[in-house]
Amino acid sequence: MTTMTASHPISRWSNALWTGALGICAIVAVIRPAHADPRAVVELFTSQGCSSCPPADQIIGDLSKDPSIIALSMPIDYWDYLGWKDTLADSRFSARQRAYSRMRGDREVYTPQAVVNGSTHVIGSDRAGIENAIGKTDKGSGVMSVPVTMSLSGKHINVSVAESKEPAVSHGEVWICSIAKSVPIAITRGENRGQQVTYHNVVRNLLKVGDWTGRPESWTVPIENLTRDGVDGAVVYVQDGSREKPGPMLGAAYTSLR
């Protein structure tokens, strides 16, 4: 067995930075490849305190069964004052939703809101609207044109980003998020009081893997940096722009951790 240290740093999307080093490990264990070349990433900005959100949450559950779609739930926190504090909410998701609105120039921030391929938004409970948005954004320059693969090897996740299928696409940020595939929540106050709602592919943590510069690149991420209670999957995506100015999704992959 030999161990090498990669030169790609991982930074946590928060004020605290992960200070460990990345290891490229030659131990080969059971490897489970992710679904290749999905056609869309759908991010749902939702809230346990939003009475209009449960139908959208169900749609994300349905979309999560389609291997060609990576569907993510990103619970926001700005409705917490309405009488129920969202138990899955993260202020980073609220900031991400606002960053999208600034980039689009429409300032539209609401729940349930689905952002499709980082390029357009639609009401999250509008299944036909989401499908139409997938079809439209899939024709955009560079959207989902970068092959991304992810596999498990021992206690690490191996991430590989290839060259784009479109030569004009040559840069992006690589992020990995840990997800909980199914989280049932009993809501006792607020607009959804008395309901039990199941949230699907809930993002529980985000780490920046590195910057992709158009050439084939690989990173190795220790699984321990992703795991927490309930986490049983991971998604890697390559996105144009930055955290503050998110652009189109260039590629993505998913793998189960259990």
PDB file of C-alpha atoms in Angstrom:
ATOM      1  CA  MET A   1       0.000   0.000   0.000  1.00  0.00           C
ATOM      2  CA  THR A   2       1.246   3.480  -0.872  1.00  0.00           C
ATOM      3  CA  THR A   3      -0.219   6.816   0.093  1.00  0.00           C
ATOM      4  CA  MET A   4       0.224  10.135  -1.700  1.00  0.00           C
ATOM      5  CA  THR A   5      -0.925  13.635  -0.886  1.00  0.00           C
ATOM      6  CA  ALA A   6      -2.932  15.542  -3.466  1.00  0.00           C
ATOM      7  CA  SER A   7      -2.370  19.211  -4.158  1.00  0.00           C
ATOM      8  CA  HIS A   8      -6.071  20.089  -4.330  1.00  0.00           C
ATOM      9  CA  PRO A   9      -7.385  21.708  -1.116  1.00  0.00           C
ATOM     10  CA  ILE A  10     -10.933  21.229   0.163  1.00  0.00           C
ATOM     11  CA  SER A  11     -12.632  24.213   1.806  1.00  0.00           C
ATOM     12  CA  ARG A  12     -15.875  24.116   3.782  1.00  0.00           C
ATOM     13  CA  TRP A  13     -18.604  26.512   2.678  1.00  0.00           C
ATOM     14  CA  SER A  14     -18.719  28.258   6.030  1.00  0.00           C
ATOM     15  CA  ASN A  15     -16.469  30.384   8.168  1.00  0.00           C
ATOM     16  CA  ALA A  16     -14.691  27.297   9.448  1.00  0.00           C
ATOM     17  CA  LEU A  17     -12.152  25.729   7.096  1.00  0.00           C
ATOM     18  CA  TRP A  18     -11.255  22.100   7.062  1.00  0.00           C
ATOM     19  CA  THR A  19      -7.545  22.008   7.739  1.00  0.00           C
ATOM     20  CA  GLY A  20      -6.699  18.417   6.903  1.00  0.00           C
ATOM     21  CA  ALA A  21      -4.888  17.222   3.781  1.00  0.00           C
ATOM     22  CA  LEU A  22      -6.374  15.180   0.970  1.00  0.00           C
ATOM     23  CA  GLY A  23      -5.006  11.694   0.532  1.00  0.00           C
ATOM     24  CA  ILE A  24      -4.952   9.674  -2.633  1.00  0.00           C
ATOM     25  CA  CYS A  25      -5.139   6.119  -1.406  1.00  0.00           C
ATOM     26  CA  ALA A  26      -4.115   3.066  -3.383  1.00  0.00           C
ATOM     27  CA  ILE A  27      -6.357   0.748  -1.376  1.00  0.00           C
ATOM     28  CA  VAL A  28      -9.066  -0.534  -3.689  1.00  0.00           C
ATOM     29  CA  ALA A  29     -12.224  -1.630  -1.905  1.00  0.00           C
ATOM     30  CA  VAL A  30     -15.766  -2.115  -3.102  1.00  0.00           C
ATOM     31  CA  ILE A  31     -16.364   0.586  -5.718  1.00  0.00           C
ATOM     32  CA  ARG A  32     -19.876   1.685  -6.598  1.00  0.00           C
ATOM     33  CA  PRO A  33     -19.894   4.092  -9.558  1.00  0.00           C
ATOM     34  CA  ALA A  34     -22.405   6.917  -9.667  1.00  0.00           C
ATOM     35  CA  HIS A  35     -24.978   7.429 -12.384  1.00  0.00           C
ATOM     36  CA  ALA A  36     -23.202   8.969 -15.372  1.00  0.00           C
ATOM     37  CA  ASP A  37     -24.114  12.083 -17.298  1.00  0.00           C
ATOM     38  CA  PRO A  38     -27.399  13.215 -15.732  1.00  0.00           C
ATOM     39  CA  ARG A  39     -29.354  15.786 -17.741  1.00  0.00           C
ATOM     40  CA  ALA A  40     -30.339  18.058 -14.887  1.00  0.00           C
ATOM     41  CA  VAL A  41     -29.726  19.262 -11.343  1.00  0.00           C
ATOM     42  CA  VAL A  42     -32.918  20.489  -9.658  1.00  0.00           C
ATOM     43  CA  GLU A  43     -32.535  22.413  -6.393  1.00  0.00           C
ATOM     44  CA  LEU A  44     -35.702  22.922  -4.354  1.00  0.00           C
ATOM     45  CA  PHE A  45     -35.712  25.777  -1.861  1.00  0.00           C
ATOM     46  CA  THR A  46     -38.341  24.691   0.628  1.00  0.00           C
ATOM     47  CA  SER A  47     -39.443  25.227   4.219  1.00  0.00           C
ATOM     48  CA  GLN A  48     -41.283  23.254   6.879  1.00  0.00           C
ATOM     49  CA  GLY A  49     -43.134  26.488   7.676  1.00  0.00           C
ATOM     50  CA  CYS A  50     -44.479  26.971   4.145  1.00  0.00           C
ATOM     51  CA  SER A  51     -48.005  25.637   3.524  1.00  0.00           C
ATOM     52  CA  SER A  52     -47.411  25.544  -0.259  1.00  0.00           C
ATOM     53  CA  CYS A  53     -44.272  23.407   0.000  1.00  0.00           C
ATOM     54  CA  PRO A  54     -45.417  19.806   0.725  1.00  0.00           C
ATOM     55  CA  PRO A  55     -46.542  19.155  -2.891  1.00  0.00           C
ATOM     56  CA  ALA A  56     -43.143  20.377  -4.110  1.00  0.00           C
ATOM     57  CA  ASP A  57     -41.388  18.173  -1.555  1.00  0.00           C
ATOM     58  CA  GLN A  58     -43.255  15.186  -2.969  1.00  0.00           C
ATOM     59  CA  ILE A  59     -42.233  16.114  -6.514  1.00  0.00           C
ATOM     60  CA  ILE A  60     -38.578  16.151  -5.446  1.00  0.00           C
ATOM     61  CA  GLY A  61     -39.144  12.666  -4.024  1.00  0.00           C
ATOM     62  CA  ASP A  62     -40.507  11.531  -7.384  1.00  0.00           C
ATOM     63  CA  LEU A  63     -37.667  13.177  -9.333  1.00  0.00           C
ATOM     64  CA  SER A  64     -35.081  11.600  -7.047  1.00  0.00           C
ATOM     65  CA  LYS A  65     -36.095   8.191  -8.438  1.00  0.00           C
ATOM     66  CA  ASP A  66     -35.091   9.253 -11.961  1.00  0.00           C
ATOM     67  CA  PRO A  67     -31.376   8.443 -12.500  1.00  0.00           C
ATOM     68  CA  SER A  68     -31.133  11.167 -15.163  1.00  0.00           C
ATOM     69  CA  ILE A  69     -32.052  13.874 -12.635  1.00  0.00           C
ATOM     70  CA  ILE A  70     -30.207  14.917  -9.490  1.00  0.00           C
ATOM     71  CA  ALA A  71     -32.883  16.395  -7.230  1.00  0.00           C
ATOM     72  CA  LEU A  72     -31.840  18.229  -4.056  1.00  0.00           C
ATOM     73  CA  SER A  73     -33.777  19.777  -1.182  1.00  0.00           C
ATOM     74  CA  MET A  74     -32.263  22.941   0.305  1.00  0.00           C
ATOM     75  CA  PRO A  75     -34.401  24.046   3.272  1.00  0.00           C
ATOM     76  CA  ILE A  76     -34.231  27.796   3.953  1.00  0.00           C
ATOM     77  CA  ASP A  77     -34.537  29.591   7.289  1.00  0.00           C
ATOM     78  CA  TYR A  78     -36.258  32.904   6.534  1.00  0.00           C
ATOM     79  CA  TRP A  79     -39.759  31.628   7.385  1.00  0.00           C
ATOM     80  CA  ASP A  80     -38.748  30.444  10.866  1.00  0.00           C
ATOM     81  CA  TYR A  81     -40.479  33.439  12.463  1.00  0.00           C
ATOM     82  CA  LEU A  82     -43.910  32.160  11.330  1.00  0.00           C
ATOM     83  CA  GLY A  83     -44.263  29.855  14.320  1.00  0.00           C
ATOM     84  CA  TRP A  84     -42.131  26.817  13.456  1.00  0.00           C
ATOM     85  CA  LYS A  85     -38.359  26.675  13.227  1.00  0.00           C
ATOM     86  CA  ASP A  86     -37.361  24.469  10.286  1.00  0.00           C
ATOM     87  CA  THR A  87     -35.329  21.617  11.760  1.00  0.00           C
ATOM     88  CA  LEU A  88     -33.358  21.076   8.519  1.00  0.00           C
ATOM     89  CA  ALA A  89     -32.865  24.703   7.478  1.00  0.00           C
ATOM     90  CA  ASP A  90     -29.469  26.206   6.785  1.00  0.00           C
ATOM     91  CA  SER A  91     -28.757  29.902   6.292  1.00  0.00           C
ATOM     92  CA  ARG A  92     -26.305  28.960   3.521  1.00  0.00           C
ATOM     93  CA  PHE A  93     -29.214  27.731   1.428  1.00  0.00           C
ATOM     94  CA  SER A  94     -31.054  31.024   1.916  1.00  0.00           C
ATOM     95  CA  ALA A  95     -27.900  32.840   0.799  1.00  0.00           C
ATOM     96  CA  ARG A  96     -27.571  30.546  -2.227  1.00  0.00           C
ATOM     97  CA  GLN A  97     -31.163  31.222  -3.265  1.00  0.00           C
ATOM     98  CA  ARG A  98     -30.608  34.977  -3.035  1.00  0.00           C
ATOM     99  CA  ALA A  99     -27.371  34.687  -4.997  1.00  0.00           C
ATOM    100  CA  TYR A 100     -29.257  32.954  -7.805  1.00  0.00           C
ATOM    101  CA  SER A 101     -31.842  35.735  -7.868  1.00  0.00           C
ATOM    102  CA  ARG A 102     -29.145  38.396  -8.087  1.00  0.00           C
ATOM    103  CA  MET A 103     -27.478  36.581 -10.978  1.00  0.00           C
ATOM    104  CA  ARG A 104     -30.790  36.288 -12.840  1.00  0.00           C
ATOM    105  CA  GLY A 105     -31.530  39.922 -12.082  1.00  0.00           C
ATOM    106  CA  ASP A 106     -35.149  39.283 -11.086  1.00  0.00           C
ATOM    107  CA  ARG A 107     -34.764  39.299  -7.268  1.00  0.00           C
ATOM    108  CA  GLU A 108     -37.426  36.573  -7.040  1.00  0.00           C
ATOM    109  CA  VAL A 109     -36.979  34.632  -3.800  1.00  0.00           C
ATOM    110  CA  TYR A 110     -39.879  32.466  -2.630  1.00  0.00           C
ATOM    111  CA  THR A 111     -40.866  28.973  -1.543  1.00  0.00           C
ATOM    112  CA  PRO A 112     -41.292  26.496  -3.003  1.00  0.00           C
ATOM    113  CA  GLN A 113     -38.810  27.556  -5.683  1.00  0.00           C
ATOM    114  CA  ALA A 114     -37.000  25.106  -7.946  1.00  0.00           C
ATOM    115  CA  VAL A 115     -33.804  26.231  -9.647  1.00  0.00           C
ATOM    116  CA  VAL A 116     -33.064  24.061 -12.667  1.00  0.00           C
ATOM    117  CA  ASN A 117     -29.474  23.583 -13.847  1.00  0.00           C
ATOM    118  CA  GLY A 118     -28.496  26.806 -12.085  1.00  0.00           C
ATOM    119  CA  SER A 119     -30.079  28.713 -14.954  1.00  0.00           C
ATOM    120  CA  THR A 120     -33.791  29.277 -14.442  1.00  0.00           C
ATOM    121  CA  HIS A 121     -36.428  29.050 -11.731  1.00  0.00           C
ATOM    122  CA  VAL A 122     -39.966  27.707 -11.568  1.00  0.00           C
ATOM    123  CA  ILE A 123     -42.578  27.155  -8.870  1.00  0.00           C
ATOM    124  CA  GLY A 124     -41.477  23.976  -7.132  1.00  0.00           C
ATOM    125  CA  SER A 125     -44.947  22.427  -7.145  1.00  0.00           C
ATOM    126  CA  ASP A 126     -45.234  22.786 -10.936  1.00  0.00           C
ATOM    127  CA  ARG A 127     -44.057  19.382 -12.208  1.00  0.00           C
ATOM    128  CA  ALA A 128     -44.680  20.285 -15.859  1.00  0.00           C
ATOM    129  CA  GLY A 129     -42.844  23.580 -15.379  1.00  0.00           C
ATOM    130  CA  ILE A 130     -39.822  21.763 -13.969  1.00  0.00           C
ATOM    131  CA  GLU A 131     -39.779  19.332 -16.898  1.00  0.00           C
ATOM    132  CA  ASN A 132     -40.054  22.214 -19.374  1.00  0.00           C
ATOM    133  CA  ALA A 133     -37.219  24.044 -17.630  1.00  0.00           C
ATOM    134  CA  ILE A 134     -35.050  20.922 -17.823  1.00  0.00           C
ATOM    135  CA  GLY A 135     -35.674  20.724 -21.554  1.00  0.00           C
ATOM    136  CA  LYS A 136     -34.926  24.392 -22.127  1.00  0.00           C
ATOM    137  CA  THR A 137     -31.801  24.643 -19.999  1.00  0.00           C
ATOM    138  CA  ASP A 138     -30.426  21.403 -21.427  1.00  0.00           C
ATOM    139  CA  LYS A 139     -30.077  23.243 -24.728  1.00  0.00           C
ATOM    140  CA  GLY A 140     -28.004  26.021 -23.139  1.00  0.00           C
ATOM    141  CA  SER A 141     -24.349  26.385 -23.972  1.00  0.00           C
ATOM    142  CA  GLY A 142     -22.260  24.171 -21.738  1.00  0.00           C
ATOM    143  CA  VAL A 143     -25.097  23.101 -19.436  1.00  0.00           C
ATOM    144  CA  MET A 144     -24.451  19.576 -18.117  1.00  0.00           C
ATOM    145  CA  SER A 145     -21.728  19.086 -20.735  1.00  0.00           C
ATOM    146  CA  VAL A 146     -18.919  18.076 -18.358  1.00  0.00           C
ATOM    147  CA  PRO A 147     -18.667  14.359 -17.502  1.00  0.00           C
ATOM    148  CA  VAL A 148     -18.351  13.829 -13.745  1.00  0.00           C
ATOM    149  CA  THR A 149     -17.799  10.493 -12.015  1.00  0.00           C
ATOM    150  CA  MET A 150     -17.705   9.558  -8.356  1.00  0.00           C
ATOM    151  CA  SER A 151     -16.924   6.267  -6.636  1.00  0.00           C
ATOM    152  CA  LEU A 152     -16.223   4.866  -3.191  1.00  0.00           C
ATOM    153  CA  SER A 153     -12.833   3.402  -2.366  1.00  0.00           C
ATOM    154  CA  GLY A 154     -12.289   2.398   1.228  1.00  0.00           C
ATOM    155  CA  LYS A 155     -12.896   5.456   3.394  1.00  0.00           C
ATOM    156  CA  HIS A 156     -12.671   7.908   0.517  1.00  0.00           C
ATOM    157  CA  ILE A 157     -14.778   9.235  -2.320  1.00  0.00           C
ATOM    158  CA  ASN A 158     -12.962   9.561  -5.615  1.00  0.00           C
ATOM    159  CA  VAL A 159     -14.139  12.451  -7.788  1.00  0.00           C
ATOM    160  CA  SER A 160     -13.135  12.825 -11.433  1.00  0.00           C
ATOM    161  CA  VAL A 161     -14.044  15.660 -13.794  1.00  0.00           C
ATOM    162  CA  ALA A 162     -13.294  15.198 -17.489  1.00  0.00           C
ATOM    163  CA  GLU A 163     -12.982  17.709 -20.302  1.00  0.00           C
ATOM    164  CA  SER A 164     -16.203  19.351 -21.423  1.00  0.00           C
ATOM    165  CA  LYS A 165     -17.991  18.040 -24.467  1.00  0.00           C
ATOM    166  CA  GLU A 166     -18.094  21.683 -25.547  1.00  0.00           C
ATOM    167  CA  PRO A 167     -14.625  23.283 -25.979  1.00  0.00           C
ATOM    168  CA  ALA A 168     -15.823  26.730 -24.901  1.00  0.00           C
ATOM    169  CA  VAL A 169     -16.510  25.441 -21.357  1.00  0.00           C
ATOM    170  CA  SER A 170     -13.214  25.526 -19.489  1.00  0.00           C
ATOM    171  CA  HIS A 171     -13.712  26.475 -15.836  1.00  0.00           C
ATOM    172  CA  GLY A 172     -15.949  25.874 -12.840  1.00  0.00           C
ATOM    173  CA  GLU A 173     -16.061  25.155  -9.129  1.00  0.00           C
ATOM    174  CA  VAL A 174     -16.358  21.574  -7.894  1.00  0.00           C
ATOM    175  CA  TRP A 175     -18.555  21.024  -4.828  1.00  0.00           C
ATOM    176  CA  ILE A 176     -19.598  17.908  -2.943  1.00  0.00           C
ATOM    177  CA  CYS A 177     -22.670  17.738  -0.742  1.00  0.00           C
ATOM    178  CA  SER A 178     -23.748  15.050   1.664  1.00  0.00           C
ATOM    179  CA  ILE A 179     -27.440  14.208   1.569  1.00  0.00           C
ATOM    180  CA  ALA A 180     -30.060  12.398   3.587  1.00  0.00           C
ATOM    181  CA  LYS A 181     -32.228  10.525   1.113  1.00  0.00           C
ATOM    182  CA  SER A 182     -35.434  10.536   3.169  1.00  0.00           C
ATOM    183  CA  VAL A 183     -36.197  12.549   6.301  1.00  0.00           C
ATOM    184  CA  PRO A 184     -39.711  12.386   7.807  1.00  0.00           C
ATOM    185  CA  ILE A 185     -40.570  15.383   9.986  1.00  0.00           C
ATOM    186  CA  ALA A 186     -43.607  15.746  12.261  1.00  0.00           C
ATOM    187  CA  ILE A 187     -44.544  19.443  12.253  1.00  0.00           C
ATOM    188  CA  THR A 188     -46.457  20.579  15.329  1.00  0.00           C
ATOM    189  CA  ARG A 189     -46.718  24.341  14.823  1.00  0.00           C
ATOM    190  CA  GLY A 190     -46.945  26.901  12.058  1.00  0.00           C
ATOM    191  CA  GLU A 191     -48.717  26.649   8.705  1.00  0.00           C
ATOM    192  CA  ASN A 192     -48.131  22.890   8.390  1.00  0.00           C
ATOM    193  CA  ARG A 193     -48.986  21.959  11.972  1.00  0.00           C
ATOM    194  CA  GLY A 194     -50.299  18.441  12.376  1.00  0.00           C
ATOM    195  CA  GLN A 195     -48.625  17.191   9.209  1.00  0.00           C
ATOM    196  CA  GLN A 196     -45.787  14.737   8.760  1.00  0.00           C
ATOM    197  CA  VAL A 197     -43.799  15.654   5.675  1.00  0.00           C
ATOM    198  CA  THR A 198     -41.012  13.576   4.161  1.00  0.00           C
ATOM    199  CA  TYR A 199     -38.116  15.545   2.681  1.00  0.00           C
ATOM    200  CA  HIS A 200     -35.984  13.918  -0.005  1.00  0.00           C
ATOM    201  CA  ASN A 201     -32.277  14.261  -0.816  1.00  0.00           C
ATOM    202  CA  VAL A 202     -31.849  16.895   1.866  1.00  0.00           C
ATOM    203  CA  VAL A 203     -28.453  18.578   1.673  1.00  0.00           C
ATOM    204  CA  ARG A 204     -26.783  18.323   5.079  1.00  0.00           C
ATOM    205  CA  ASN A 205     -23.296  19.634   4.335  1.00  0.00           C
ATOM    206  CA  LEU A 206     -21.355  21.293   1.517  1.00  0.00           C
ATOM    207  CA  LEU A 207     -17.629  21.206   0.819  1.00  0.00           C
ATOM    208  CA  LYS A 208     -15.727  22.858  -1.977  1.00  0.00           C
ATOM    209  CA  VAL A 209     -13.539  20.206  -3.592  1.00  0.00           C
ATOM    210  CA  GLY A 210     -11.556  22.504  -5.868  1.00  0.00           C
ATOM    211  CA  ASP A 211     -11.471  24.477  -9.095  1.00  0.00           C
ATOM    212  CA  TRP A 212     -11.794  22.779 -12.463  1.00  0.00           C
ATOM    213  CA  THR A 213      -9.803  24.404 -15.250  1.00  0.00           C
ATOM    214  CA  GLY A 214     -11.031  22.517 -18.284  1.00  0.00           C
ATOM    215  CA  ARG A 215      -8.546  19.651 -18.117  1.00  0.00           C
ATOM    216  CA  PRO A 216      -9.288  16.207 -16.640  1.00  0.00           C
ATOM    217  CA  GLU A 217      -8.767  16.390 -12.876  1.00  0.00           C
ATOM    218  CA  SER A 218      -9.328  14.120  -9.887  1.00  0.00           C
ATOM    219  CA  TRP A 219      -9.721  14.591  -6.151  1.00  0.00           C
ATOM    220  CA  THR A 220     -10.097  12.267  -3.179  1.00  0.00           C
ATOM    221  CA  VAL A 221     -12.381  13.275  -0.321  1.00  0.00           C
ATOM    222  CA  PRO A 222     -12.362  11.511   3.070  1.00  0.00           C
ATOM    223  CA  ILE A 223     -15.873  10.241   3.772  1.00  0.00           C
ATOM    224  CA  GLU A 224     -15.522  11.338   7.393  1.00  0.00           C
ATOM    225  CA  ASN A 225     -15.723  14.946   6.223  1.00  0.00           C
ATOM    226  CA  LEU A 226     -19.247  14.344   4.909  1.00  0.00           C
ATOM    227  CA  THR A 227     -20.865  12.004   7.374  1.00  0.00           C
ATOM    228  CA  ARG A 228     -23.287  13.096  10.076  1.00  0.00           C
ATOM    229  CA  ASP A 229     -26.548  11.676  11.426  1.00  0.00           C
ATOM    230  CA  GLY A 230     -28.811  10.529   8.622  1.00  0.00           C
ATOM    231  CA  VAL A 231     -26.388  11.082   5.746  1.00  0.00           C
ATOM    232  CA  ASP A 232     -26.541   8.219   3.251  1.00  0.00           C
ATOM    233  CA  GLY A 233     -25.645   9.741  -0.117  1.00  0.00           C
ATOM    234  CA  ALA A 234     -23.403  12.264  -1.829  1.00  0.00           C
ATOM    235  CA  VAL A 235     -23.638  14.516  -4.868  1.00  0.00           C
ATOM    236  CA  VAL A 236     -20.780  16.209  -6.705  1.00  0.00           C
ATOM    237  CA  TYR A 237     -21.496  19.086  -9.074  1.00  0.00           C
ATOM    238  CA  VAL A 238     -19.403  21.362 -11.262  1.00  0.00           C
ATOM    239  CA  GLN A 239     -20.832  24.861 -11.577  1.00  0.00           C
ATOM    240  CA  ASP A 240     -19.803  27.932 -13.493  1.00  0.00           C
ATOM    241  CA  GLY A 241     -19.251  31.076 -11.433  1.00  0.00           C
ATOM    242  CA  SER A 242     -18.754  31.057  -7.674  1.00  0.00           C
ATOM    243  CA  ARG A 243     -20.617  30.719  -4.391  1.00  0.00           C
ATOM    244  CA  GLU A 244     -21.525  34.413  -4.502  1.00  0.00           C
ATOM    245  CA  LYS A 245     -22.286  34.381  -8.249  1.00  0.00           C
ATOM    246  CA  PRO A 246     -23.556  30.895  -9.146  1.00  0.00           C
ATOM    247  CA  GLY A 247     -23.924  30.169 -12.834  1.00  0.00           C
ATOM    248  CA  PRO A 248     -25.087  27.217 -14.968  1.00  0.00           C
ATOM    249  CA  MET A 249     -24.555  23.654 -13.831  1.00  0.00           C
ATOM    250  CA  LEU A 250     -21.852  22.075 -15.978  1.00  0.00           C
ATOM    251  CA  GLY A 251     -22.006  18.497 -14.715  1.00  0.00           C
ATOM    252  CA  ALA A 252     -22.890  16.345 -11.706  1.00  0.00           C
ATOM    253  CA  ALA A 253     -22.853  12.839 -10.257  1.00  0.00           C
ATOM    254  CA  TYR A 254     -24.509  10.971  -7.396  1.00  0.00           C
ATOM    255  CA  THR A 255     -23.544   7.976  -5.292  1.00  0.00           C
ATOM    256  CA  SER A 256     -25.105   6.170  -2.382  1.00  0.00           C
ATOM    257  CA  LEU A 257     -23.014   5.899   0.788  1.00  0.00           C
ATOM    258  CA  ARG A 258     -24.943   2.917   2.134  1.00  0.00           C
TER     259      ARG A 258
END
